[in-house]
PDB file of C-alpha atoms in Angstrom:
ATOM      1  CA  UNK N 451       0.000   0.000   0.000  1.00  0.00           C
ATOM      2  CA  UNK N 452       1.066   3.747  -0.924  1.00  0.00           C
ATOM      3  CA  UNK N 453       2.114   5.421   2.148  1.00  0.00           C
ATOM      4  CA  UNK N 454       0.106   8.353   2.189  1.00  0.00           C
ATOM      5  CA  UNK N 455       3.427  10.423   3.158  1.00  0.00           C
ATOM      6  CA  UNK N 456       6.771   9.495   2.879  1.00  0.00           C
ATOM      7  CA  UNK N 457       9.597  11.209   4.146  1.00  0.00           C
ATOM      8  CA  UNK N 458      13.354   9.644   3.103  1.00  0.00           C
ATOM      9  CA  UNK N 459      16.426  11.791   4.397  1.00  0.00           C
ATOM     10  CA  UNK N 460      14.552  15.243   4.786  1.00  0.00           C
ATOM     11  CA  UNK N 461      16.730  18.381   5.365  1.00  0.00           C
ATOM     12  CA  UNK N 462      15.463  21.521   6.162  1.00  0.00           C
ATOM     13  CA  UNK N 463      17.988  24.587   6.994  1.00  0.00           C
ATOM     14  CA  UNK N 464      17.259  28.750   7.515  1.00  0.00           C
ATOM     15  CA  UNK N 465      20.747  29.941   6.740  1.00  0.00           C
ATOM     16  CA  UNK N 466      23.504  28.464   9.387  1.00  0.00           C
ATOM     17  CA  UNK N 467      20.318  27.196  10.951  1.00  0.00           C
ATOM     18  CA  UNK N 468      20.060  23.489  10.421  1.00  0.00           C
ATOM     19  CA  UNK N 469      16.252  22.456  11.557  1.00  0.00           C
ATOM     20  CA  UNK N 470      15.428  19.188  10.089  1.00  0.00           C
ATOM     21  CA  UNK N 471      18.817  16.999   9.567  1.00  0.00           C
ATOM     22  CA  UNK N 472      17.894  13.833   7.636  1.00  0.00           C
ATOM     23  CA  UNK N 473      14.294  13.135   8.453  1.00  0.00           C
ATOM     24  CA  UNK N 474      13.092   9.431   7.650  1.00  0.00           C
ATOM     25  CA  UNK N 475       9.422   8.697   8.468  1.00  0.00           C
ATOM     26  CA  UNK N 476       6.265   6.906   7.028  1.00  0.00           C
ATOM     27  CA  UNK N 477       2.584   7.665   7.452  1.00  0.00           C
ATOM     28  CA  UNK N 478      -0.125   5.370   6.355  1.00  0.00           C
ATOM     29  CA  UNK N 479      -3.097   5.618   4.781  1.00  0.00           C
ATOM     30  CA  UNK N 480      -5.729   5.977   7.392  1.00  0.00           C
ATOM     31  CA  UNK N 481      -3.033   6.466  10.127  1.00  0.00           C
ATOM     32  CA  UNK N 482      -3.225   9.048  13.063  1.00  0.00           C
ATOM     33  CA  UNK N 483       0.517   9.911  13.380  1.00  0.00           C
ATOM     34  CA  UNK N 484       1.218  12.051  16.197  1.00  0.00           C
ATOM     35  CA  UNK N 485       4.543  14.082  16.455  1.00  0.00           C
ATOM     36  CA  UNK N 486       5.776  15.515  19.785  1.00  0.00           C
ATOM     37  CA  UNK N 487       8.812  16.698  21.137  1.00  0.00           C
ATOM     38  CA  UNK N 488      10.524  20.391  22.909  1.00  0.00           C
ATOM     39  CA  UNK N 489      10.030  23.277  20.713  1.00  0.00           C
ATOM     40  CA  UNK N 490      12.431  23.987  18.327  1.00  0.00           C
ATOM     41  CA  UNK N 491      12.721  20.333  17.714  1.00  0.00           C
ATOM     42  CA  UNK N 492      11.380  20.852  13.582  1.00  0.00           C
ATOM     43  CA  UNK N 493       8.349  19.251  13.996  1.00  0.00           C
ATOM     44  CA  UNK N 494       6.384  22.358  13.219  1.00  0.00           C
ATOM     45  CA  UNK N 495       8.671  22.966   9.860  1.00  0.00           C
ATOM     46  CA  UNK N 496       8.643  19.294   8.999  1.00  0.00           C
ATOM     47  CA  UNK N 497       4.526  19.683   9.274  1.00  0.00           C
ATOM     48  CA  UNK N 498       5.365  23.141   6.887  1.00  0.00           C
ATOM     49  CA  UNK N 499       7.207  21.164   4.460  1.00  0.00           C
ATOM     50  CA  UNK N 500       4.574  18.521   4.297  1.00  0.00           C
ATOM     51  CA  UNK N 501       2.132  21.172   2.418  1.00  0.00           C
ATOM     52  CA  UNK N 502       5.267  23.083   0.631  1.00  0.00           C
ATOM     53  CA  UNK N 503       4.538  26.122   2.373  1.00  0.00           C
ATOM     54  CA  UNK N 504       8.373  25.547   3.124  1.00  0.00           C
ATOM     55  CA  UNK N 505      10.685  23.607   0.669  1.00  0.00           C
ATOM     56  CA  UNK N 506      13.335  21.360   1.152  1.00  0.00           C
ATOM     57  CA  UNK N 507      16.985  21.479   1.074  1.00  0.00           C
ATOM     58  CA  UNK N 508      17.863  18.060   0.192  1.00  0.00           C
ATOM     59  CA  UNK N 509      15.684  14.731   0.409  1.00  0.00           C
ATOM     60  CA  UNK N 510      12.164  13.495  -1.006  1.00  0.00           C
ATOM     61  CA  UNK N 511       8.879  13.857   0.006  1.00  0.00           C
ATOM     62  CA  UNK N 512       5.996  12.709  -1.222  1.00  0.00           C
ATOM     63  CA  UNK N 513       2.256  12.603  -0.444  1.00  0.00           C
ATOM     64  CA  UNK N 514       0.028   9.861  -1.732  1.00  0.00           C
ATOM     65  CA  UNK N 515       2.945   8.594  -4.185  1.00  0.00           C
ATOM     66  CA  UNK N 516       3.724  12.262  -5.469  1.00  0.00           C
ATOM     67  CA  UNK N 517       6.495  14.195  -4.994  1.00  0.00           C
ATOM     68  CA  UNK N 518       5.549  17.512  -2.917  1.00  0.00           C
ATOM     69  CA  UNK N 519       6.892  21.004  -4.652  1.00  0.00           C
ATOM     70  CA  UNK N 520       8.901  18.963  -7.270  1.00  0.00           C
ATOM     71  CA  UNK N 521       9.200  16.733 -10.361  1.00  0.00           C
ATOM     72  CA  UNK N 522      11.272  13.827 -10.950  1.00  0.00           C
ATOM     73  CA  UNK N 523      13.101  13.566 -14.743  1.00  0.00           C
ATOM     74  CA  UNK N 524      15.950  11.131 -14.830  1.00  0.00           C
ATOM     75  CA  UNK N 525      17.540  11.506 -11.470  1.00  0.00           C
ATOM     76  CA  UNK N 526      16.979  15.835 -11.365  1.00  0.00           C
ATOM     77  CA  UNK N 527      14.688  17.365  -9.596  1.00  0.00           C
ATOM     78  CA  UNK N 528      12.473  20.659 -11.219  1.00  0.00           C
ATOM     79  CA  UNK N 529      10.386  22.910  -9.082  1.00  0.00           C
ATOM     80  CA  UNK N 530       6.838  23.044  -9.721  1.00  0.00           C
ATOM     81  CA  UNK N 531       5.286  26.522 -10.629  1.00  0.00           C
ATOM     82  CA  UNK N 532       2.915  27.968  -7.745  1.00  0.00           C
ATOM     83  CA  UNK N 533      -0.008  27.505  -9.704  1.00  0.00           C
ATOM     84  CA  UNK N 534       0.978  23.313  -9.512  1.00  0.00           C
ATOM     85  CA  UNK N 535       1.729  23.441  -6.111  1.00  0.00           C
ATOM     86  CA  UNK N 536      -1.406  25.158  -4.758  1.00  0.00           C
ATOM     87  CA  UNK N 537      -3.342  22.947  -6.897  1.00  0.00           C
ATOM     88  CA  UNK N 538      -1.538  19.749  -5.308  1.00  0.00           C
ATOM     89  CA  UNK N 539      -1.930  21.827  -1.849  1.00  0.00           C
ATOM     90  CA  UNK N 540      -5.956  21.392  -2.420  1.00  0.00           C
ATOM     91  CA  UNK N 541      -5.615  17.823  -1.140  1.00  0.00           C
ATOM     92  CA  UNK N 542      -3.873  18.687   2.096  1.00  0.00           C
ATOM     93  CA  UNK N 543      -6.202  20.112   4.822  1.00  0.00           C
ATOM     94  CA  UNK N 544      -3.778  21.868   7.528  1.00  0.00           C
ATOM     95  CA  UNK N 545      -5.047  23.309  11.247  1.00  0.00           C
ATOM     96  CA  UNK N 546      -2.474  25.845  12.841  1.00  0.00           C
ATOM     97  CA  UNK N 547      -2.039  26.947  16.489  1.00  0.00           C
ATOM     98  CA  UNK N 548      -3.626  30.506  15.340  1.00  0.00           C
ATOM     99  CA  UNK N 549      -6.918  30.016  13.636  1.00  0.00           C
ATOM    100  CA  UNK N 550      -6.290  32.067  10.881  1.00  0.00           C
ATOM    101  CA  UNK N 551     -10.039  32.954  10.149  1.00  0.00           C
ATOM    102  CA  UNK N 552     -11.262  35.592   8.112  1.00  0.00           C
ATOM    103  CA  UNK N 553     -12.499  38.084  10.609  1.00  0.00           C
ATOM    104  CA  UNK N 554     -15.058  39.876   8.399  1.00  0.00           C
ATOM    105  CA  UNK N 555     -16.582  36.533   7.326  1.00  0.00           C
ATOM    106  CA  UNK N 556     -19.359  34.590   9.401  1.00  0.00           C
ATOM    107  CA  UNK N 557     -18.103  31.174   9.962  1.00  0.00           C
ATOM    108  CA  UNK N 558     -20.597  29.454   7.372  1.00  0.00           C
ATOM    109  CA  UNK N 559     -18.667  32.096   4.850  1.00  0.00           C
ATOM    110  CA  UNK N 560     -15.197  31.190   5.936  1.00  0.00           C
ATOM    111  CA  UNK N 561     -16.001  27.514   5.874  1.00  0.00           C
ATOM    112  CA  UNK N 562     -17.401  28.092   2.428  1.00  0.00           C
ATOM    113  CA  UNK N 563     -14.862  30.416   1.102  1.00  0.00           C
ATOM    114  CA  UNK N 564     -12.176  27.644  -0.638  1.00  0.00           C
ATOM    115  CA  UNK N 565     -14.710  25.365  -2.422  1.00  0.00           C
ATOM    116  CA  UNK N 566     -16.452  28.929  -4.356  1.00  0.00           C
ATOM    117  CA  UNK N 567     -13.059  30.627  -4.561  1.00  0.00           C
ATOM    118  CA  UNK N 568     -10.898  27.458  -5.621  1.00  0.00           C
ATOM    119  CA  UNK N 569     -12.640  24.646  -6.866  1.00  0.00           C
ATOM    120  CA  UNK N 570     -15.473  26.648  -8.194  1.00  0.00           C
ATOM    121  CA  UNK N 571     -18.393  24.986  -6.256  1.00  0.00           C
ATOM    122  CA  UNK N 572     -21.593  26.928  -6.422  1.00  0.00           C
ATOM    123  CA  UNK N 573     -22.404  28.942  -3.666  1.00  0.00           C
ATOM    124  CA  UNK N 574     -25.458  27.193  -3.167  1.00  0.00           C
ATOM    125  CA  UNK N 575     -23.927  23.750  -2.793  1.00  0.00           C
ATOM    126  CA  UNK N 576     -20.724  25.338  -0.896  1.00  0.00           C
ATOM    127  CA  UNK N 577     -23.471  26.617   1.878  1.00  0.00           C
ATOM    128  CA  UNK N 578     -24.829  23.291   2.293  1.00  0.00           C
ATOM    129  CA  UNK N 579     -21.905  21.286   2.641  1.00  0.00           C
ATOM    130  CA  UNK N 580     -20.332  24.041   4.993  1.00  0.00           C
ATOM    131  CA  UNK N 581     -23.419  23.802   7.500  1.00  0.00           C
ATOM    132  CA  UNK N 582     -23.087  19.632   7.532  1.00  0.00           C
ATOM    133  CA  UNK N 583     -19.593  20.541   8.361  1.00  0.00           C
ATOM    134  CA  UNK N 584     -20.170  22.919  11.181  1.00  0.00           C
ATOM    135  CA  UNK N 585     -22.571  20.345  12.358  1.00  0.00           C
ATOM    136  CA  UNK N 586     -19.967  17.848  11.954  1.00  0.00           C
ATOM    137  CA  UNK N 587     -17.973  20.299  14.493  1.00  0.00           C
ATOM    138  CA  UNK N 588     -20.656  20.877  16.808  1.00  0.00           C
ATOM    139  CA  UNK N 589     -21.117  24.578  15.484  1.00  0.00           C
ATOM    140  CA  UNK N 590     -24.469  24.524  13.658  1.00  0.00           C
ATOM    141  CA  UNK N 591     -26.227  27.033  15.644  1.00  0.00           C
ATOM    142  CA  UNK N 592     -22.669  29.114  14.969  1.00  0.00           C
ATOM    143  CA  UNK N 593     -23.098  29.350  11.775  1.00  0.00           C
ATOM    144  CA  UNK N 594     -23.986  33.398  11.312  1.00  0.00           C
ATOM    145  CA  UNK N 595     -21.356  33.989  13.876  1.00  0.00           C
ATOM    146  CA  UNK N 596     -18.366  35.999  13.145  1.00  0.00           C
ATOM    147  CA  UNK N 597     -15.086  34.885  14.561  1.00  0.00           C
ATOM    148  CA  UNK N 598     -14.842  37.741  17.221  1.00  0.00           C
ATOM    149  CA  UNK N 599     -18.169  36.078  18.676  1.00  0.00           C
ATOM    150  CA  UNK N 600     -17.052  32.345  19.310  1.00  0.00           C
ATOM    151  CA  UNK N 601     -14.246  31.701  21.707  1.00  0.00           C
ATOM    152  CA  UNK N 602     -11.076  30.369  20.652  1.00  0.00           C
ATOM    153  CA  UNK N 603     -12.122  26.233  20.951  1.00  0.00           C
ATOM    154  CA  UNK N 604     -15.052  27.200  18.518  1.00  0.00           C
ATOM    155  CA  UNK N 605     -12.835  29.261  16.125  1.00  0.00           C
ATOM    156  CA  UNK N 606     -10.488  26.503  15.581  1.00  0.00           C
ATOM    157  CA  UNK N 607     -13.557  24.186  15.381  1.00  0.00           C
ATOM    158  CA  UNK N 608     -14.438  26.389  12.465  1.00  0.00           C
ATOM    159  CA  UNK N 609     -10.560  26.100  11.004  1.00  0.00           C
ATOM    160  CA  UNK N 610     -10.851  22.357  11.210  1.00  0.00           C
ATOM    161  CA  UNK N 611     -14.572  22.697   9.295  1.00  0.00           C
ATOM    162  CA  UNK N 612     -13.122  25.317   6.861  1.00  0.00           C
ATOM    163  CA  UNK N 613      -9.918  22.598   6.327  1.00  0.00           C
ATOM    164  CA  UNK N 614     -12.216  19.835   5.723  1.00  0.00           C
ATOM    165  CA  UNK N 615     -14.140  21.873   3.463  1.00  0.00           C
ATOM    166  CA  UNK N 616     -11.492  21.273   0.821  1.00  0.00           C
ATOM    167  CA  UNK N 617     -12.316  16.569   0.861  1.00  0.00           C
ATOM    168  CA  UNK N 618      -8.458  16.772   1.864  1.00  0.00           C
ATOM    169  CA  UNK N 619      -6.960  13.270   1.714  1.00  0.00           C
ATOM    170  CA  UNK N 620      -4.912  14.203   4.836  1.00  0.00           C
ATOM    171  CA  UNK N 621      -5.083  16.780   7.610  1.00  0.00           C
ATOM    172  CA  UNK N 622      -2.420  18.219   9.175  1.00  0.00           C
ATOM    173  CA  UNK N 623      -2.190  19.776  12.617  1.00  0.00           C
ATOM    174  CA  UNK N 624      -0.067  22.089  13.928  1.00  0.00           C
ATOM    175  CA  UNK N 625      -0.486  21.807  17.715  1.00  0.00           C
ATOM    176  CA  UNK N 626      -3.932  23.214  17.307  1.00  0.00           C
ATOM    177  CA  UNK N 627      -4.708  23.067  21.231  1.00  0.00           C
ATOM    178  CA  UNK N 628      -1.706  24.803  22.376  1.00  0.00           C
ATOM    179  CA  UNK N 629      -3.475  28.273  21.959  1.00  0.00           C
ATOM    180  CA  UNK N 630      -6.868  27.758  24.110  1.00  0.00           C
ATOM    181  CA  UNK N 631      -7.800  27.802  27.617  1.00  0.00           C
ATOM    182  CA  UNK N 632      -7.676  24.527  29.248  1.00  0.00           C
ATOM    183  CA  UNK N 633     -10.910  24.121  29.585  1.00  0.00           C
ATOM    184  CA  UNK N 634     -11.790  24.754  25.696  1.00  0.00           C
ATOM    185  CA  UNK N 635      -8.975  21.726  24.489  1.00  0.00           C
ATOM    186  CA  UNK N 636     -12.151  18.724  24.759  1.00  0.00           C
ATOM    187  CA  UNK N 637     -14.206  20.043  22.203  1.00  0.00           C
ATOM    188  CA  UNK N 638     -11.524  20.378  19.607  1.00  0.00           C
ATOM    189  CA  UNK N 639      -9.786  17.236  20.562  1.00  0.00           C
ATOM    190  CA  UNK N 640     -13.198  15.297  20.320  1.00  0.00           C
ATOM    191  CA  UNK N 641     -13.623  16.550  16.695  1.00  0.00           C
ATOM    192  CA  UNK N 642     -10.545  15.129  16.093  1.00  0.00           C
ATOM    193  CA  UNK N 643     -11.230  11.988  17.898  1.00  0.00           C
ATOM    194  CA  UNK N 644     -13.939  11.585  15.670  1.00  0.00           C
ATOM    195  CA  UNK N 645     -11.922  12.332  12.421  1.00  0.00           C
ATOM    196  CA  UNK N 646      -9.703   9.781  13.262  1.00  0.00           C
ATOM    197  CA  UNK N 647     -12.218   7.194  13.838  1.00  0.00           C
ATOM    198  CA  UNK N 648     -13.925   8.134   9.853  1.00  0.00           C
ATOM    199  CA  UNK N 649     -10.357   7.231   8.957  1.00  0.00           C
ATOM    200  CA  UNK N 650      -8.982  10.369   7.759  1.00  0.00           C
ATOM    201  CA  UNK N 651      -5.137  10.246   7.534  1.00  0.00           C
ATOM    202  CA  UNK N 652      -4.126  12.776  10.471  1.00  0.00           C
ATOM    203  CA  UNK N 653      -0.061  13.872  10.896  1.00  0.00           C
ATOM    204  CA  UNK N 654      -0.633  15.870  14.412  1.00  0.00           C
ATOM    205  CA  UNK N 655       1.741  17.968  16.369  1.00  0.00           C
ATOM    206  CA  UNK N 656       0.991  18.212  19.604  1.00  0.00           C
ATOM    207  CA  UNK N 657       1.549  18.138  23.353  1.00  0.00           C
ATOM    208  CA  UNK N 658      -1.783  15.980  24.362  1.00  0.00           C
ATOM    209  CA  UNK N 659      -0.202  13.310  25.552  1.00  0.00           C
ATOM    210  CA  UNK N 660      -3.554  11.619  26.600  1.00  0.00           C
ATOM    211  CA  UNK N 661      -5.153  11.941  22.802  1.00  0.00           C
ATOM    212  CA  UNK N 662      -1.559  10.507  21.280  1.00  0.00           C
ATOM    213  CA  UNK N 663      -2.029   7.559  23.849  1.00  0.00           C
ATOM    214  CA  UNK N 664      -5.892   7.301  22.727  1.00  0.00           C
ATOM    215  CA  UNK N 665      -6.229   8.179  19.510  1.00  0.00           C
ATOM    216  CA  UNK N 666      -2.443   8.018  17.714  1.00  0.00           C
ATOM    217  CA  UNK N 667      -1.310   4.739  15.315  1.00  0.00           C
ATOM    218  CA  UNK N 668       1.942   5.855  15.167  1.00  0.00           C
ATOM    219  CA  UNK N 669       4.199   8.373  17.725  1.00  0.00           C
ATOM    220  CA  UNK N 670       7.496  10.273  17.006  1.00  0.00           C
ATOM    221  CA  UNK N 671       9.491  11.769  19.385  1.00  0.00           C
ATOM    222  CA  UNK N 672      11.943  14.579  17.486  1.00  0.00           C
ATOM    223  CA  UNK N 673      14.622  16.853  19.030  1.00  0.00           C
ATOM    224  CA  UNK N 674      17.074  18.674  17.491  1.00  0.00           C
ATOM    225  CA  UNK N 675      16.089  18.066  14.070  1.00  0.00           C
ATOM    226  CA  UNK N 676      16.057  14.427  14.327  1.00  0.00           C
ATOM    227  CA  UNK N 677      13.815  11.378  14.911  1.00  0.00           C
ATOM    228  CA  UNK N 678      15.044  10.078  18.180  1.00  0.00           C
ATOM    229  CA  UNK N 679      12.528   7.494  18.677  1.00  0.00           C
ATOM    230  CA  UNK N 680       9.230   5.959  17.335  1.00  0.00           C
ATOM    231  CA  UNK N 681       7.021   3.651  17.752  1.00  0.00           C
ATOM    232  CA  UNK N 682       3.226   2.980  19.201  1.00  0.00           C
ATOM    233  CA  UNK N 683       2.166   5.738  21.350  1.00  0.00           C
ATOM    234  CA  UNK N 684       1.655   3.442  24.471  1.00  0.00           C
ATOM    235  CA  UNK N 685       4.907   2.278  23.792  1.00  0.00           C
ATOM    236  CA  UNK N 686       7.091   5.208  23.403  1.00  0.00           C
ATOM    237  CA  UNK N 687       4.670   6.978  26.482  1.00  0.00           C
ATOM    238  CA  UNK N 688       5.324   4.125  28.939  1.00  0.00           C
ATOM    239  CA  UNK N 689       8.382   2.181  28.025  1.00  0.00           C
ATOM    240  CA  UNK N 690      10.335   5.165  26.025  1.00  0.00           C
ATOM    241  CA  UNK N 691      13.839   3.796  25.243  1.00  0.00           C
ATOM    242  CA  UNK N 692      16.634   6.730  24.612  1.00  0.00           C
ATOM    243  CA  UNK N 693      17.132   8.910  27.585  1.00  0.00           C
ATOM    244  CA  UNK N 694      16.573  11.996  25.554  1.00  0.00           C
ATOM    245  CA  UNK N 695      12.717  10.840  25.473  1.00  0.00           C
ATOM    246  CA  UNK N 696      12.917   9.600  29.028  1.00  0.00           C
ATOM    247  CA  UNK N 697      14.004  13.412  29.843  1.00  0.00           C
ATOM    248  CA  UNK N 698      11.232  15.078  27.894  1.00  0.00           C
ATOM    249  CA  UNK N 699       8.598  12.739  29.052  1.00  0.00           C
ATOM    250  CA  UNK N 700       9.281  12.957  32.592  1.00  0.00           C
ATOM    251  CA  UNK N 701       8.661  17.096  32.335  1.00  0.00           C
ATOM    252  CA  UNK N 702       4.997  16.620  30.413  1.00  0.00           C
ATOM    253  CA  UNK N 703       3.812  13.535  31.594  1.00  0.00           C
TER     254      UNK N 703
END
């Protein structure tokens, strides 16, 4: 089976600054892979790099069998234009820390704003799916809302709607509970619960220990740019191996 991304020797640098140094990592179709590690680790810019929004120094990665931001010929590399990127970019759904809504939009109009604007869906049929999706969420009597009116769990609630809006074949999430009160992480984490069990392909950063343990197929523990250690979630939460994981796990668990 395709791996629905596929990471083989990954580098990523800014400058001197060396962020991802060699990355080597699998995610399967239908697989909840949950990254976690100390910030400044990469995980965030490997997540980046996923979607192209950053591109790589050296390495392959593809998603669903395709090469992301590039095309093979012989054994060179070309960079895709912009315009083939963002169209491969459709397929990728990606949730950030900030929600990134459109402030003057209600949140049925941000939800419905990519299918009109970039697949041209009617705005009719774009309205309709949008509400089944802020259903889906838990946000159907949000709908008219703007974003200043819901708190910050039902904003992202809206990014993860206005994500899925897209039919993405895989979601990313960039620790997208690390900017709400405590008491607003559930609600977003049960939407995601219940993504996972629909078998959407999910590559999640994140410091929810308890929803890796739950909910994650796969678990990666990165620092300094590497993979130190992977395996099951239970696994690498209970048992971890390398003492750099025993270190960080003993400070967040």
């Amino acid at each position: 089976m395709t791996a629905m991304v596929k990471a083989e020797g990954v580098h990523k640098s800014y400058g001197a600054a060396h962020i991802l140094k060699g990355i080597d990592l699998e995610v399967a179709e239908g697989e909840v892979f949950c990254l976690i590690g100390p910030s400044g680790s990469g995980k965030s810019t490997f997540l980046r790099c996923i979607n192209h929004l950053e591109k790589i120094n050296a390495g392959r990665l593809y998603v669903d069998g395709e090469l992301v931001g590039y095309r093979q010929k012989g054994d060179k590399l070309y960079e895709l234009k912009d315009s083939e990127v963002a169209l491969k970019r459709r397929d990728i759904g990606m949730v950030f820390q900030r929600f990134n809504l459109f402030p003057h939009m209600t949140a049925v109009e941000n939800v419905m704003e990519a299918p009109v604007q970039v697949k041209g869906v009617s705005k009719a049929a774009a309205r309709e799916q949008a509400r089944k999706l802020l259903d889906r969420v838990g946000l159907g009597d949000k709908a008219g809302n703007y974003p200043s009116q819901l708190s910050g769990g039902q904003q992202q609630r809206v990014a993860i709607a206005r994500a899925l809006a897209m039919e993405p074949k895989l979601m990313l999430f960039d620790e997208p509970t690390s900017a709400l009160d405590p008491e607003l992480v559930g609600d977003v984490l049960d939407v995601m619960r219940d993504l996972a069990e629909s078998g959407m392909t999910m590559v999640v950063v994140t410091h929810e220990m308890g929803f890796a343990r739950e909910v994650g197929d796969s678990l990666v523990f990165m620092d300094g740019g590497v993979v130190v250690e992977s395996g099951h979630p239970r696994d690498v939460l209970t048992d971890p191996q390398h003492d750099r994981t025993k270190a960080f796990l003993s400070k967040v668990l």
